[in-house]
Amino acid sequence: MNAEFVNPFISGLLNVLETMAQTSLKPGKPMKKNTDIAKGDVSGLIGMVGPQVKGSLSITFDENLALTLMERMVGERPASVDAEVGDMVGEITNMICGNAKRELSEKGFDFGMATPMVVSGSQHTISHQVDGPKLIMPFNSDEGMAHLEICFDK
Amino acid sequence: MNAEFVNPFISGLLNVLETMAQTSLKPGKPMKKNTDIAKGDVSGLIGMVGPQVKGSLSITFDENLALTLMERMVGERPASVDAEVGDMVGEITNMICGNAKRELSEKGFDFGMATPMVVSGSQHTISHQVDGPKLIMPFNSDEGMAHLEICFDK
């Protein structure tokens, strides 16, 4: 998985959070994921199906970061990860993937996006079941961590 | 979402567990899901993308049931939900969806399957972000509950 392919997802995440919630994330060092090390409290997941490849993407937030994003977007801070926070995370997931889909389509790489799913639960982990490369990318912020994972089957 | 469409997923789940792990599940009453009521400890999730529709499927197991399935398949019971249990849940997810894909394809309804993802974490919930109908189907067994959810965007 080369940078040309991964960068549209990363820039999608940074742009979406900057635009929707005036929040800057600091990208950490990307890793090839071999174990399920990203733990978080709320995650958006989406499947991708293209003519040549299929894969999956997840974006996992610490609870505090998710609540702060919600607060910055709607002006009020929920007490915990509720259905509205879930919807926000689903929408962010859709936008990251849609952003990348547009950019990659211009480069001749096409895929269809499934509908997003949102998982809530303290300190859950996600394992992407692909044979191909798995990339995990940590992001830091004053409000907590986010982890973006992108995986394809070859 | 009519029975003709949903049944291949249900029969897929029942057949896979019967064949792979000699385990019978008792189907409960299907519900149109409005809240995230299915809690479980390990889930397989997969996205679906077709020319007319897109959607998502999840199958959530109680930890005890997942460990029992593993025990019946490989002869040894893991102490907790580990990577191998995760792989098994991913494989079950793939088989349920593949089973339904074949049957539905014969009826002229086609979709592509993304790669499965597996979520581990005590008592997590899943929210499928679709505008269309959401179906949640509980299954009982002596070893614990399973919940199958199938959602499409229209």
PDB file of C-alpha atoms in Angstrom:
ATOM      1  CA  MET A   1       0.000   0.000   0.000  1.00  0.00           C
ATOM      2  CA  ASN A   2       1.834   3.103  -1.149  1.00  0.00           C
ATOM      3  CA  ALA A   3       1.537   6.702  -0.037  1.00  0.00           C
ATOM      4  CA  GLU A   4      -0.369   7.732  -3.136  1.00  0.00           C
ATOM      5  CA  PHE A   5      -3.077   5.331  -2.102  1.00  0.00           C
ATOM      6  CA  VAL A   6      -3.149   6.024   1.631  1.00  0.00           C
ATOM      7  CA  ASN A   7      -2.766   9.788   1.662  1.00  0.00           C
ATOM      8  CA  PRO A   8      -6.302  10.569   0.445  1.00  0.00           C
ATOM      9  CA  PHE A   9      -7.705   8.789   3.495  1.00  0.00           C
ATOM     10  CA  ILE A  10      -5.402  10.638   5.875  1.00  0.00           C
ATOM     11  CA  SER A  11      -6.074  14.028   4.329  1.00  0.00           C
ATOM     12  CA  GLY A  12      -9.774  13.182   4.387  1.00  0.00           C
ATOM     13  CA  LEU A  13      -9.682  12.611   8.133  1.00  0.00           C
ATOM     14  CA  LEU A  14      -7.670  15.773   8.829  1.00  0.00           C
ATOM     15  CA  ASN A  15      -9.889  17.915   6.590  1.00  0.00           C
ATOM     16  CA  VAL A  16     -13.160  16.581   7.934  1.00  0.00           C
ATOM     17  CA  LEU A  17     -12.236  17.211  11.577  1.00  0.00           C
ATOM     18  CA  GLU A  18     -10.732  20.606  10.800  1.00  0.00           C
ATOM     19  CA  THR A  19     -13.776  21.710   8.831  1.00  0.00           C
ATOM     20  CA  MET A  20     -16.546  20.197  10.938  1.00  0.00           C
ATOM     21  CA  ALA A  21     -15.069  20.556  14.420  1.00  0.00           C
ATOM     22  CA  GLN A  22     -12.123  22.980  14.197  1.00  0.00           C
ATOM     23  CA  THR A  23      -9.927  20.207  15.534  1.00  0.00           C
ATOM     24  CA  SER A  24      -6.372  19.534  14.410  1.00  0.00           C
ATOM     25  CA  LEU A  25      -4.941  16.054  14.743  1.00  0.00           C
ATOM     26  CA  LYS A  26      -1.206  15.420  14.751  1.00  0.00           C
ATOM     27  CA  PRO A  27      -0.388  12.384  12.605  1.00  0.00           C
ATOM     28  CA  GLY A  28       1.881   9.868  14.347  1.00  0.00           C
ATOM     29  CA  LYS A  29       4.069   7.240  12.786  1.00  0.00           C
ATOM     30  CA  PRO A  30       2.159   4.799  10.565  1.00  0.00           C
ATOM     31  CA  MET A  31       2.577   1.125  11.358  1.00  0.00           C
ATOM     32  CA  LYS A  32       1.948  -2.052   9.500  1.00  0.00           C
ATOM     33  CA  LYS A  33      -0.550  -3.577  11.840  1.00  0.00           C
ATOM     34  CA  ASN A  34       0.231  -7.070  13.031  1.00  0.00           C
ATOM     35  CA  THR A  35      -1.614  -7.111  16.303  1.00  0.00           C
ATOM     36  CA  ASP A  36      -4.801  -5.424  17.382  1.00  0.00           C
ATOM     37  CA  ILE A  37      -3.155  -2.615  19.248  1.00  0.00           C
ATOM     38  CA  ALA A  38      -5.590   0.199  18.595  1.00  0.00           C
ATOM     39  CA  LYS A  39      -8.038   0.389  21.438  1.00  0.00           C
ATOM     40  CA  GLY A  40     -10.731   3.025  21.581  1.00  0.00           C
ATOM     41  CA  ASP A  41     -14.247   3.707  22.766  1.00  0.00           C
ATOM     42  CA  VAL A  42     -16.179   4.501  19.598  1.00  0.00           C
ATOM     43  CA  SER A  43     -15.328   3.455  16.043  1.00  0.00           C
ATOM     44  CA  GLY A  44     -16.691   3.973  12.580  1.00  0.00           C
ATOM     45  CA  LEU A  45     -16.173   1.085  10.154  1.00  0.00           C
ATOM     46  CA  ILE A  46     -16.871   0.815   6.446  1.00  0.00           C
ATOM     47  CA  GLY A  47     -16.374  -1.834   3.789  1.00  0.00           C
ATOM     48  CA  MET A  48     -15.054  -1.115   0.298  1.00  0.00           C
ATOM     49  CA  VAL A  49     -15.631  -3.218  -2.818  1.00  0.00           C
ATOM     50  CA  GLY A  50     -13.916  -2.519  -6.120  1.00  0.00           C
ATOM     51  CA  PRO A  51     -13.493  -4.442  -9.340  1.00  0.00           C
ATOM     52  CA  GLN A  52      -9.883  -5.337  -8.459  1.00  0.00           C
ATOM     53  CA  VAL A  53      -9.798  -5.172  -4.667  1.00  0.00           C
ATOM     54  CA  LYS A  54     -11.871  -5.165  -1.540  1.00  0.00           C
ATOM     55  CA  GLY A  55     -11.055  -3.923   1.903  1.00  0.00           C
ATOM     56  CA  SER A  56     -12.136  -2.110   5.008  1.00  0.00           C
ATOM     57  CA  LEU A  57     -11.497   1.089   6.892  1.00  0.00           C
ATOM     58  CA  SER A  58     -11.961   1.978  10.527  1.00  0.00           C
ATOM     59  CA  ILE A  59     -11.545   5.145  12.523  1.00  0.00           C
ATOM     60  CA  THR A  60     -11.422   4.721  16.296  1.00  0.00           C
ATOM     61  CA  PHE A  61     -11.726   7.561  18.799  1.00  0.00           C
ATOM     62  CA  ASP A  62     -11.068   7.846  22.487  1.00  0.00           C
ATOM     63  CA  GLU A  63     -14.295   8.787  24.238  1.00  0.00           C
ATOM     64  CA  ASN A  64     -13.023  12.181  25.340  1.00  0.00           C
ATOM     65  CA  LEU A  65     -12.018  13.129  21.794  1.00  0.00           C
ATOM     66  CA  ALA A  66     -15.370  11.978  20.378  1.00  0.00           C
ATOM     67  CA  LEU A  67     -17.279  14.007  22.974  1.00  0.00           C
ATOM     68  CA  THR A  68     -15.138  17.060  22.278  1.00  0.00           C
ATOM     69  CA  LEU A  69     -15.757  16.761  18.533  1.00  0.00           C
ATOM     70  CA  MET A  70     -19.491  16.598  19.237  1.00  0.00           C
ATOM     71  CA  GLU A  71     -19.281  19.602  21.545  1.00  0.00           C
ATOM     72  CA  ARG A  72     -17.435  21.646  18.928  1.00  0.00           C
ATOM     73  CA  MET A  73     -19.910  20.679  16.220  1.00  0.00           C
ATOM     74  CA  VAL A  74     -23.201  21.202  18.040  1.00  0.00           C
ATOM     75  CA  GLY A  75     -22.256  23.408  20.997  1.00  0.00           C
ATOM     76  CA  GLU A  76     -23.209  20.954  23.701  1.00  0.00           C
ATOM     77  CA  ARG A  77     -21.174  18.168  25.260  1.00  0.00           C
ATOM     78  CA  PRO A  78     -22.917  14.815  25.708  1.00  0.00           C
ATOM     79  CA  ALA A  79     -22.269  13.005  28.997  1.00  0.00           C
ATOM     80  CA  SER A  80     -21.215   9.831  27.184  1.00  0.00           C
ATOM     81  CA  VAL A  81     -21.121   8.186  23.765  1.00  0.00           C
ATOM     82  CA  ASP A  82     -24.809   8.229  22.816  1.00  0.00           C
ATOM     83  CA  ALA A  83     -26.675   7.639  19.550  1.00  0.00           C
ATOM     84  CA  GLU A  84     -25.931  11.155  18.304  1.00  0.00           C
ATOM     85  CA  VAL A  85     -22.206  10.731  18.862  1.00  0.00           C
ATOM     86  CA  GLY A  86     -22.510   7.430  17.004  1.00  0.00           C
ATOM     87  CA  ASP A  87     -24.216   9.143  14.077  1.00  0.00           C
ATOM     88  CA  MET A  88     -21.468  11.772  14.013  1.00  0.00           C
ATOM     89  CA  VAL A  89     -18.783   9.073  13.925  1.00  0.00           C
ATOM     90  CA  GLY A  90     -20.661   7.282  11.137  1.00  0.00           C
ATOM     91  CA  GLU A  91     -20.859  10.521   9.179  1.00  0.00           C
ATOM     92  CA  ILE A  92     -17.137  11.218   9.682  1.00  0.00           C
ATOM     93  CA  THR A  93     -16.366   7.677   8.474  1.00  0.00           C
ATOM     94  CA  ASN A  94     -18.470   8.197   5.371  1.00  0.00           C
ATOM     95  CA  MET A  95     -16.795  11.521   4.629  1.00  0.00           C
ATOM     96  CA  ILE A  96     -13.235  10.180   5.043  1.00  0.00           C
ATOM     97  CA  CYS A  97     -13.996   7.320   2.698  1.00  0.00           C
ATOM     98  CA  GLY A  98     -15.920   9.487   0.228  1.00  0.00           C
ATOM     99  CA  ASN A  99     -13.050  11.968   0.130  1.00  0.00           C
ATOM    100  CA  ALA A 100     -10.577   9.185  -0.673  1.00  0.00           C
ATOM    101  CA  LYS A 101     -12.925   7.563  -3.167  1.00  0.00           C
ATOM    102  CA  ARG A 102     -13.147  10.800  -5.196  1.00  0.00           C
ATOM    103  CA  GLU A 103      -9.405  11.374  -5.197  1.00  0.00           C
ATOM    104  CA  LEU A 104      -8.545   7.776  -6.032  1.00  0.00           C
ATOM    105  CA  SER A 105     -11.171   7.598  -8.748  1.00  0.00           C
ATOM    106  CA  GLU A 106      -9.352  10.435 -10.535  1.00  0.00           C
ATOM    107  CA  LYS A 107      -6.288   8.201 -10.505  1.00  0.00           C
ATOM    108  CA  GLY A 108      -8.223   5.328 -12.070  1.00  0.00           C
ATOM    109  CA  PHE A 109      -8.724   3.367  -8.864  1.00  0.00           C
ATOM    110  CA  ASP A 110     -12.400   2.744  -8.236  1.00  0.00           C
ATOM    111  CA  PHE A 111     -14.304   1.170  -5.390  1.00  0.00           C
ATOM    112  CA  GLY A 112     -17.831   1.214  -4.008  1.00  0.00           C
ATOM    113  CA  MET A 113     -18.512   2.091  -0.393  1.00  0.00           C
ATOM    114  CA  ALA A 114     -20.799   0.037   1.826  1.00  0.00           C
ATOM    115  CA  THR A 115     -22.837   1.737   4.528  1.00  0.00           C
ATOM    116  CA  PRO A 116     -20.904   2.623   7.691  1.00  0.00           C
ATOM    117  CA  MET A 117     -21.289   0.851  11.016  1.00  0.00           C
ATOM    118  CA  VAL A 118     -20.490   2.355  14.406  1.00  0.00           C
ATOM    119  CA  VAL A 119     -19.240   0.334  17.358  1.00  0.00           C
ATOM    120  CA  SER A 120     -19.525   1.679  20.902  1.00  0.00           C
ATOM    121  CA  GLY A 121     -17.916   0.034  23.869  1.00  0.00           C
ATOM    122  CA  SER A 122     -15.160   0.849  26.266  1.00  0.00           C
ATOM    123  CA  GLN A 123     -11.702  -0.115  25.003  1.00  0.00           C
ATOM    124  CA  HIS A 124     -12.727  -2.339  22.126  1.00  0.00           C
ATOM    125  CA  THR A 125     -10.307  -3.528  19.458  1.00  0.00           C
ATOM    126  CA  ILE A 126     -10.833  -4.084  15.746  1.00  0.00           C
ATOM    127  CA  SER A 127      -9.273  -6.804  13.639  1.00  0.00           C
ATOM    128  CA  HIS A 128      -9.465  -6.355   9.870  1.00  0.00           C
ATOM    129  CA  GLN A 129      -9.661  -9.778   8.273  1.00  0.00           C
ATOM    130  CA  VAL A 130      -7.616  -9.314   5.121  1.00  0.00           C
ATOM    131  CA  ASP A 131      -4.708 -11.192   3.603  1.00  0.00           C
ATOM    132  CA  GLY A 132      -3.136  -8.020   2.260  1.00  0.00           C
ATOM    133  CA  PRO A 133      -1.369  -5.146   3.984  1.00  0.00           C
ATOM    134  CA  LYS A 134      -2.893  -3.488   7.031  1.00  0.00           C
ATOM    135  CA  LEU A 135      -1.982   0.063   7.799  1.00  0.00           C
ATOM    136  CA  ILE A 136      -2.642   1.621  11.177  1.00  0.00           C
ATOM    137  CA  MET A 137      -2.100   5.315  11.647  1.00  0.00           C
ATOM    138  CA  PRO A 138      -2.233   6.948  15.082  1.00  0.00           C
ATOM    139  CA  PHE A 139      -3.257  10.585  15.501  1.00  0.00           C
ATOM    140  CA  ASN A 140      -2.675  12.638  18.612  1.00  0.00           C
ATOM    141  CA  SER A 141      -4.634  15.542  19.970  1.00  0.00           C
ATOM    142  CA  ASP A 142      -4.951  17.334  23.286  1.00  0.00           C
ATOM    143  CA  GLU A 143      -8.333  15.669  23.688  1.00  0.00           C
ATOM    144  CA  GLY A 144      -7.301  12.075  23.060  1.00  0.00           C
ATOM    145  CA  MET A 145      -6.162   9.668  20.367  1.00  0.00           C
ATOM    146  CA  ALA A 146      -7.664   8.585  17.088  1.00  0.00           C
ATOM    147  CA  HIS A 147      -6.546   5.558  15.059  1.00  0.00           C
ATOM    148  CA  LEU A 148      -7.191   5.197  11.348  1.00  0.00           C
ATOM    149  CA  GLU A 149      -6.861   1.735   9.826  1.00  0.00           C
ATOM    150  CA  ILE A 150      -6.989   0.927   6.125  1.00  0.00           C
ATOM    151  CA  CYS A 151      -6.735  -2.620   4.843  1.00  0.00           C
ATOM    152  CA  PHE A 152      -7.039  -4.284   1.467  1.00  0.00           C
ATOM    153  CA  ASP A 153      -7.054  -7.905   0.484  1.00  0.00           C
ATOM    154  CA  LYS A 154      -4.023  -7.644  -1.781  1.00  0.00           C
TER     155      LYS A 154
ATOM    156  CA  MET B   1     -36.904  -6.277   3.648  1.00  0.00           C
ATOM    157  CA  ASN B   2     -38.938  -9.378   2.954  1.00  0.00           C
ATOM    158  CA  ALA B   3     -38.405 -12.962   4.084  1.00  0.00           C
ATOM    159  CA  GLU B   4     -37.142 -14.055   0.686  1.00  0.00           C
ATOM    160  CA  PHE B   5     -34.270 -11.648   1.140  1.00  0.00           C
ATOM    161  CA  VAL B   6     -33.491 -12.243   4.812  1.00  0.00           C
ATOM    162  CA  ASN B   7     -33.851 -16.023   4.979  1.00  0.00           C
ATOM    163  CA  PRO B   8     -30.613 -16.856   3.121  1.00  0.00           C
ATOM    164  CA  PHE B   9     -28.649 -14.991   5.800  1.00  0.00           C
ATOM    165  CA  ILE B  10     -30.444 -16.789   8.620  1.00  0.00           C
ATOM    166  CA  SER B  11     -30.078 -20.218   7.054  1.00  0.00           C
ATOM    167  CA  GLY B  12     -26.442 -19.376   6.373  1.00  0.00           C
ATOM    168  CA  LEU B  13     -25.810 -18.721  10.060  1.00  0.00           C
ATOM    169  CA  LEU B  14     -27.636 -21.850  11.186  1.00  0.00           C
ATOM    170  CA  ASN B  15     -25.898 -24.066   8.609  1.00  0.00           C
ATOM    171  CA  VAL B  16     -22.429 -22.700   9.278  1.00  0.00           C
ATOM    172  CA  LEU B  17     -22.630 -23.258  13.044  1.00  0.00           C
ATOM    173  CA  GLU B  18     -24.251 -26.664  12.641  1.00  0.00           C
ATOM    174  CA  THR B  19     -21.640 -27.808  10.153  1.00  0.00           C
ATOM    175  CA  MET B  20     -18.528 -26.254  11.651  1.00  0.00           C
ATOM    176  CA  ALA B  21     -19.301 -26.538  15.347  1.00  0.00           C
ATOM    177  CA  GLN B  22     -22.213 -28.967  15.760  1.00  0.00           C
ATOM    178  CA  THR B  23     -24.123 -26.161  17.437  1.00  0.00           C
ATOM    179  CA  SER B  24     -27.838 -25.492  17.001  1.00  0.00           C
ATOM    180  CA  LEU B  25     -29.182 -22.011  17.537  1.00  0.00           C
ATOM    181  CA  LYS B  26     -32.850 -21.372  18.241  1.00  0.00           C
ATOM    182  CA  PRO B  27     -34.089 -18.381  16.227  1.00  0.00           C
ATOM    183  CA  GLY B  28     -35.958 -15.817  18.331  1.00  0.00           C
ATOM    184  CA  LYS B  29     -38.410 -13.216  17.152  1.00  0.00           C
ATOM    185  CA  PRO B  30     -36.985 -10.814  14.542  1.00  0.00           C
ATOM    186  CA  MET B  31     -37.251  -7.127  15.356  1.00  0.00           C
ATOM    187  CA  LYS B  32     -37.019  -3.983  13.332  1.00  0.00           C
ATOM    188  CA  LYS B  33     -34.125  -2.423  15.116  1.00  0.00           C
ATOM    189  CA  ASN B  34     -34.659   1.076  16.372  1.00  0.00           C
ATOM    190  CA  THR B  35     -32.218   1.195  19.225  1.00  0.00           C
ATOM    191  CA  ASP B  36     -28.880  -0.479  19.706  1.00  0.00           C
ATOM    192  CA  ILE B  37     -30.108  -3.241  21.896  1.00  0.00           C
ATOM    193  CA  ALA B  38     -27.844  -6.066  20.829  1.00  0.00           C
ATOM    194  CA  LYS B  39     -24.884  -6.210  23.161  1.00  0.00           C
ATOM    195  CA  GLY B  40     -22.207  -8.835  22.824  1.00  0.00           C
ATOM    196  CA  ASP B  41     -18.527  -9.500  23.330  1.00  0.00           C
ATOM    197  CA  VAL B  42     -17.225 -10.366  19.882  1.00  0.00           C
ATOM    198  CA  SER B  43     -18.752  -9.398  16.526  1.00  0.00           C
ATOM    199  CA  GLY B  44     -18.080  -9.983  12.873  1.00  0.00           C
ATOM    200  CA  LEU B  45     -19.052  -7.155  10.531  1.00  0.00           C
ATOM    201  CA  ILE B  46     -19.098  -6.985   6.747  1.00  0.00           C
ATOM    202  CA  GLY B  47     -20.095  -4.394   4.172  1.00  0.00           C
ATOM    203  CA  MET B  48     -22.072  -5.179   1.027  1.00  0.00           C
ATOM    204  CA  VAL B  49     -22.108  -3.143  -2.184  1.00  0.00           C
ATOM    205  CA  GLY B  50     -24.435  -3.906  -5.070  1.00  0.00           C
ATOM    206  CA  PRO B  51     -25.484  -2.056  -8.203  1.00  0.00           C
ATOM    207  CA  GLN B  52     -28.842  -1.128  -6.652  1.00  0.00           C
ATOM    208  CA  VAL B  53     -28.220  -1.217  -2.924  1.00  0.00           C
ATOM    209  CA  LYS B  54     -25.578  -1.170  -0.258  1.00  0.00           C
ATOM    210  CA  GLY B  55     -25.694  -2.347   3.308  1.00  0.00           C
ATOM    211  CA  SER B  56     -24.030  -4.082   6.191  1.00  0.00           C
ATOM    212  CA  LEU B  57     -24.287  -7.239   8.230  1.00  0.00           C
ATOM    213  CA  SER B  58     -23.124  -8.042  11.732  1.00  0.00           C
ATOM    214  CA  ILE B  59     -23.149 -11.160  13.839  1.00  0.00           C
ATOM    215  CA  THR B  60     -22.539 -10.657  17.567  1.00  0.00           C
ATOM    216  CA  PHE B  61     -21.754 -13.444  20.022  1.00  0.00           C
ATOM    217  CA  ASP B  62     -21.688 -13.644  23.779  1.00  0.00           C
ATOM    218  CA  GLU B  63     -18.176 -14.550  24.893  1.00  0.00           C
ATOM    219  CA  ASN B  64     -19.213 -17.931  26.282  1.00  0.00           C
ATOM    220  CA  LEU B  65     -20.880 -18.944  23.027  1.00  0.00           C
ATOM    221  CA  ALA B  66     -17.865 -17.838  20.965  1.00  0.00           C
ATOM    222  CA  LEU B  67     -15.492 -19.805  23.192  1.00  0.00           C
ATOM    223  CA  THR B  68     -17.714 -22.875  22.982  1.00  0.00           C
ATOM    224  CA  LEU B  69     -17.826 -22.651  19.177  1.00  0.00           C
ATOM    225  CA  MET B  70     -14.040 -22.480  19.147  1.00  0.00           C
ATOM    226  CA  GLU B  71     -13.781 -25.422  21.518  1.00  0.00           C
ATOM    227  CA  ARG B  72     -16.093 -27.519  19.338  1.00  0.00           C
ATOM    228  CA  MET B  73     -14.194 -26.617  16.190  1.00  0.00           C
ATOM    229  CA  VAL B  74     -10.621 -27.103  17.363  1.00  0.00           C
ATOM    230  CA  GLY B  75     -10.988 -29.243  20.480  1.00  0.00           C
ATOM    231  CA  GLU B  76      -9.522 -26.757  22.898  1.00  0.00           C
ATOM    232  CA  ARG B  77     -11.217 -23.930  24.766  1.00  0.00           C
ATOM    233  CA  PRO B  78      -9.416 -20.572  24.796  1.00  0.00           C
ATOM    234  CA  ALA B  79      -9.439 -18.688  28.101  1.00  0.00           C
ATOM    235  CA  SER B  80     -10.829 -15.553  26.473  1.00  0.00           C
ATOM    236  CA  VAL B  81     -11.575 -13.977  23.099  1.00  0.00           C
ATOM    237  CA  ASP B  82      -8.149 -14.048  21.453  1.00  0.00           C
ATOM    238  CA  ALA B  83      -6.934 -13.537  17.879  1.00  0.00           C
ATOM    239  CA  GLU B  84      -7.893 -17.070  16.874  1.00  0.00           C
ATOM    240  CA  VAL B  85     -11.432 -16.627  18.134  1.00  0.00           C
ATOM    241  CA  GLY B  86     -11.508 -13.370  16.179  1.00  0.00           C
ATOM    242  CA  ASP B  87     -10.390 -15.159  13.022  1.00  0.00           C
ATOM    243  CA  MET B  88     -13.093 -17.774  13.526  1.00  0.00           C
ATOM    244  CA  VAL B  89     -15.754 -15.068  13.909  1.00  0.00           C
ATOM    245  CA  GLY B  90     -14.451 -13.352  10.762  1.00  0.00           C
ATOM    246  CA  GLU B  91     -14.629 -16.625   8.879  1.00  0.00           C
ATOM    247  CA  ILE B  92     -18.187 -17.311  10.109  1.00  0.00           C
ATOM    248  CA  THR B  93     -19.183 -13.795   8.987  1.00  0.00           C
ATOM    249  CA  ASN B  94     -17.720 -14.402   5.548  1.00  0.00           C
ATOM    250  CA  MET B  95     -19.500 -17.728   5.222  1.00  0.00           C
ATOM    251  CA  ILE B  96     -22.920 -16.383   6.275  1.00  0.00           C
ATOM    252  CA  CYS B  97     -22.625 -13.563   3.779  1.00  0.00           C
ATOM    253  CA  GLY B  98     -21.207 -15.781   1.028  1.00  0.00           C
ATOM    254  CA  ASN B  99     -24.050 -18.253   1.523  1.00  0.00           C
ATOM    255  CA  ALA B 100     -26.636 -15.492   1.169  1.00  0.00           C
ATOM    256  CA  LYS B 101     -24.818 -13.925  -1.781  1.00  0.00           C
ATOM    257  CA  ARG B 102     -24.998 -17.182  -3.741  1.00  0.00           C
ATOM    258  CA  GLU B 103     -28.666 -17.764  -3.016  1.00  0.00           C
ATOM    259  CA  LEU B 104     -29.668 -14.181  -3.730  1.00  0.00           C
ATOM    260  CA  SER B 105     -27.620 -14.065  -6.898  1.00  0.00           C
ATOM    261  CA  GLU B 106     -29.743 -16.926  -8.245  1.00  0.00           C
ATOM    262  CA  LYS B 107     -32.761 -14.691  -7.669  1.00  0.00           C
ATOM    263  CA  GLY B 108     -31.166 -11.859  -9.621  1.00  0.00           C
ATOM    264  CA  PHE B 109     -30.062  -9.842  -6.614  1.00  0.00           C
ATOM    265  CA  ASP B 110     -26.327  -9.209  -6.745  1.00  0.00           C
ATOM    266  CA  PHE B 111     -23.904  -7.586  -4.350  1.00  0.00           C
ATOM    267  CA  GLY B 112     -20.180  -7.604  -3.687  1.00  0.00           C
ATOM    268  CA  MET B 113     -18.801  -8.405  -0.248  1.00  0.00           C
ATOM    269  CA  ALA B 114     -16.143  -6.319   1.438  1.00  0.00           C
ATOM    270  CA  THR B 115     -13.618  -7.973   3.735  1.00  0.00           C
ATOM    271  CA  PRO B 116     -14.906  -8.774   7.237  1.00  0.00           C
ATOM    272  CA  MET B 117     -13.888  -6.928  10.393  1.00  0.00           C
ATOM    273  CA  VAL B 118     -14.014  -8.352  13.892  1.00  0.00           C
ATOM    274  CA  VAL B 119     -14.675  -6.264  16.994  1.00  0.00           C
ATOM    275  CA  SER B 120     -13.715  -7.546  20.426  1.00  0.00           C
ATOM    276  CA  GLY B 121     -14.704  -5.815  23.621  1.00  0.00           C
ATOM    277  CA  SER B 122     -16.956  -6.560  26.543  1.00  0.00           C
ATOM    278  CA  GLN B 123     -20.595  -5.634  25.934  1.00  0.00           C
ATOM    279  CA  HIS B 124     -20.157  -3.479  22.872  1.00  0.00           C
ATOM    280  CA  THR B 125     -23.039  -2.352  20.676  1.00  0.00           C
ATOM    281  CA  ILE B 126     -23.242  -1.871  16.924  1.00  0.00           C
ATOM    282  CA  SER B 127     -25.194   0.803  15.094  1.00  0.00           C
ATOM    283  CA  HIS B 128     -25.727   0.279  11.371  1.00  0.00           C
ATOM    284  CA  GLN B 129     -25.852   3.662   9.683  1.00  0.00           C
ATOM    285  CA  VAL B 130     -28.467   3.148   7.006  1.00  0.00           C
ATOM    286  CA  ASP B 131     -31.633   4.993   6.040  1.00  0.00           C
ATOM    287  CA  GLY B 132     -33.440   1.803   5.105  1.00  0.00           C
ATOM    288  CA  PRO B 133     -34.822  -1.028   7.200  1.00  0.00           C
ATOM    289  CA  LYS B 134     -32.736  -2.617   9.930  1.00  0.00           C
ATOM    290  CA  LEU B 135     -33.474  -6.160  10.940  1.00  0.00           C
ATOM    291  CA  ILE B 136     -32.159  -7.637  14.157  1.00  0.00           C
ATOM    292  CA  MET B 137     -32.604 -11.315  14.802  1.00  0.00           C
ATOM    293  CA  PRO B 138     -31.798 -12.887  18.188  1.00  0.00           C
ATOM    294  CA  PHE B 139     -30.703 -16.511  18.489  1.00  0.00           C
ATOM    295  CA  ASN B 140     -30.654 -18.490  21.699  1.00  0.00           C
ATOM    296  CA  SER B 141     -28.496 -21.381  22.709  1.00  0.00           C
ATOM    297  CA  ASP B 142     -27.534 -23.094  25.922  1.00  0.00           C
ATOM    298  CA  GLU B 143     -24.141 -21.435  25.639  1.00  0.00           C
ATOM    299  CA  GLY B 144     -25.267 -17.849  25.153  1.00  0.00           C
ATOM    300  CA  MET B 145     -26.919 -15.480  22.680  1.00  0.00           C
ATOM    301  CA  ALA B 146     -26.073 -14.473  19.154  1.00  0.00           C
ATOM    302  CA  HIS B 147     -27.554 -11.502  17.306  1.00  0.00           C
ATOM    303  CA  LEU B 148     -27.644 -11.218  13.526  1.00  0.00           C
ATOM    304  CA  GLU B 149     -28.276  -7.793  12.020  1.00  0.00           C
ATOM    305  CA  ILE B 150     -28.865  -7.075   8.353  1.00  0.00           C
ATOM    306  CA  CYS B 151     -29.363  -3.556   7.060  1.00  0.00           C
ATOM    307  CA  PHE B 152     -29.741  -1.969   3.648  1.00  0.00           C
ATOM    308  CA  ASP B 153     -29.930   1.619   2.586  1.00  0.00           C
ATOM    309  CA  LYS B 154     -33.327   1.307   0.944  1.00  0.00           C
TER     310      LYS B 154
END
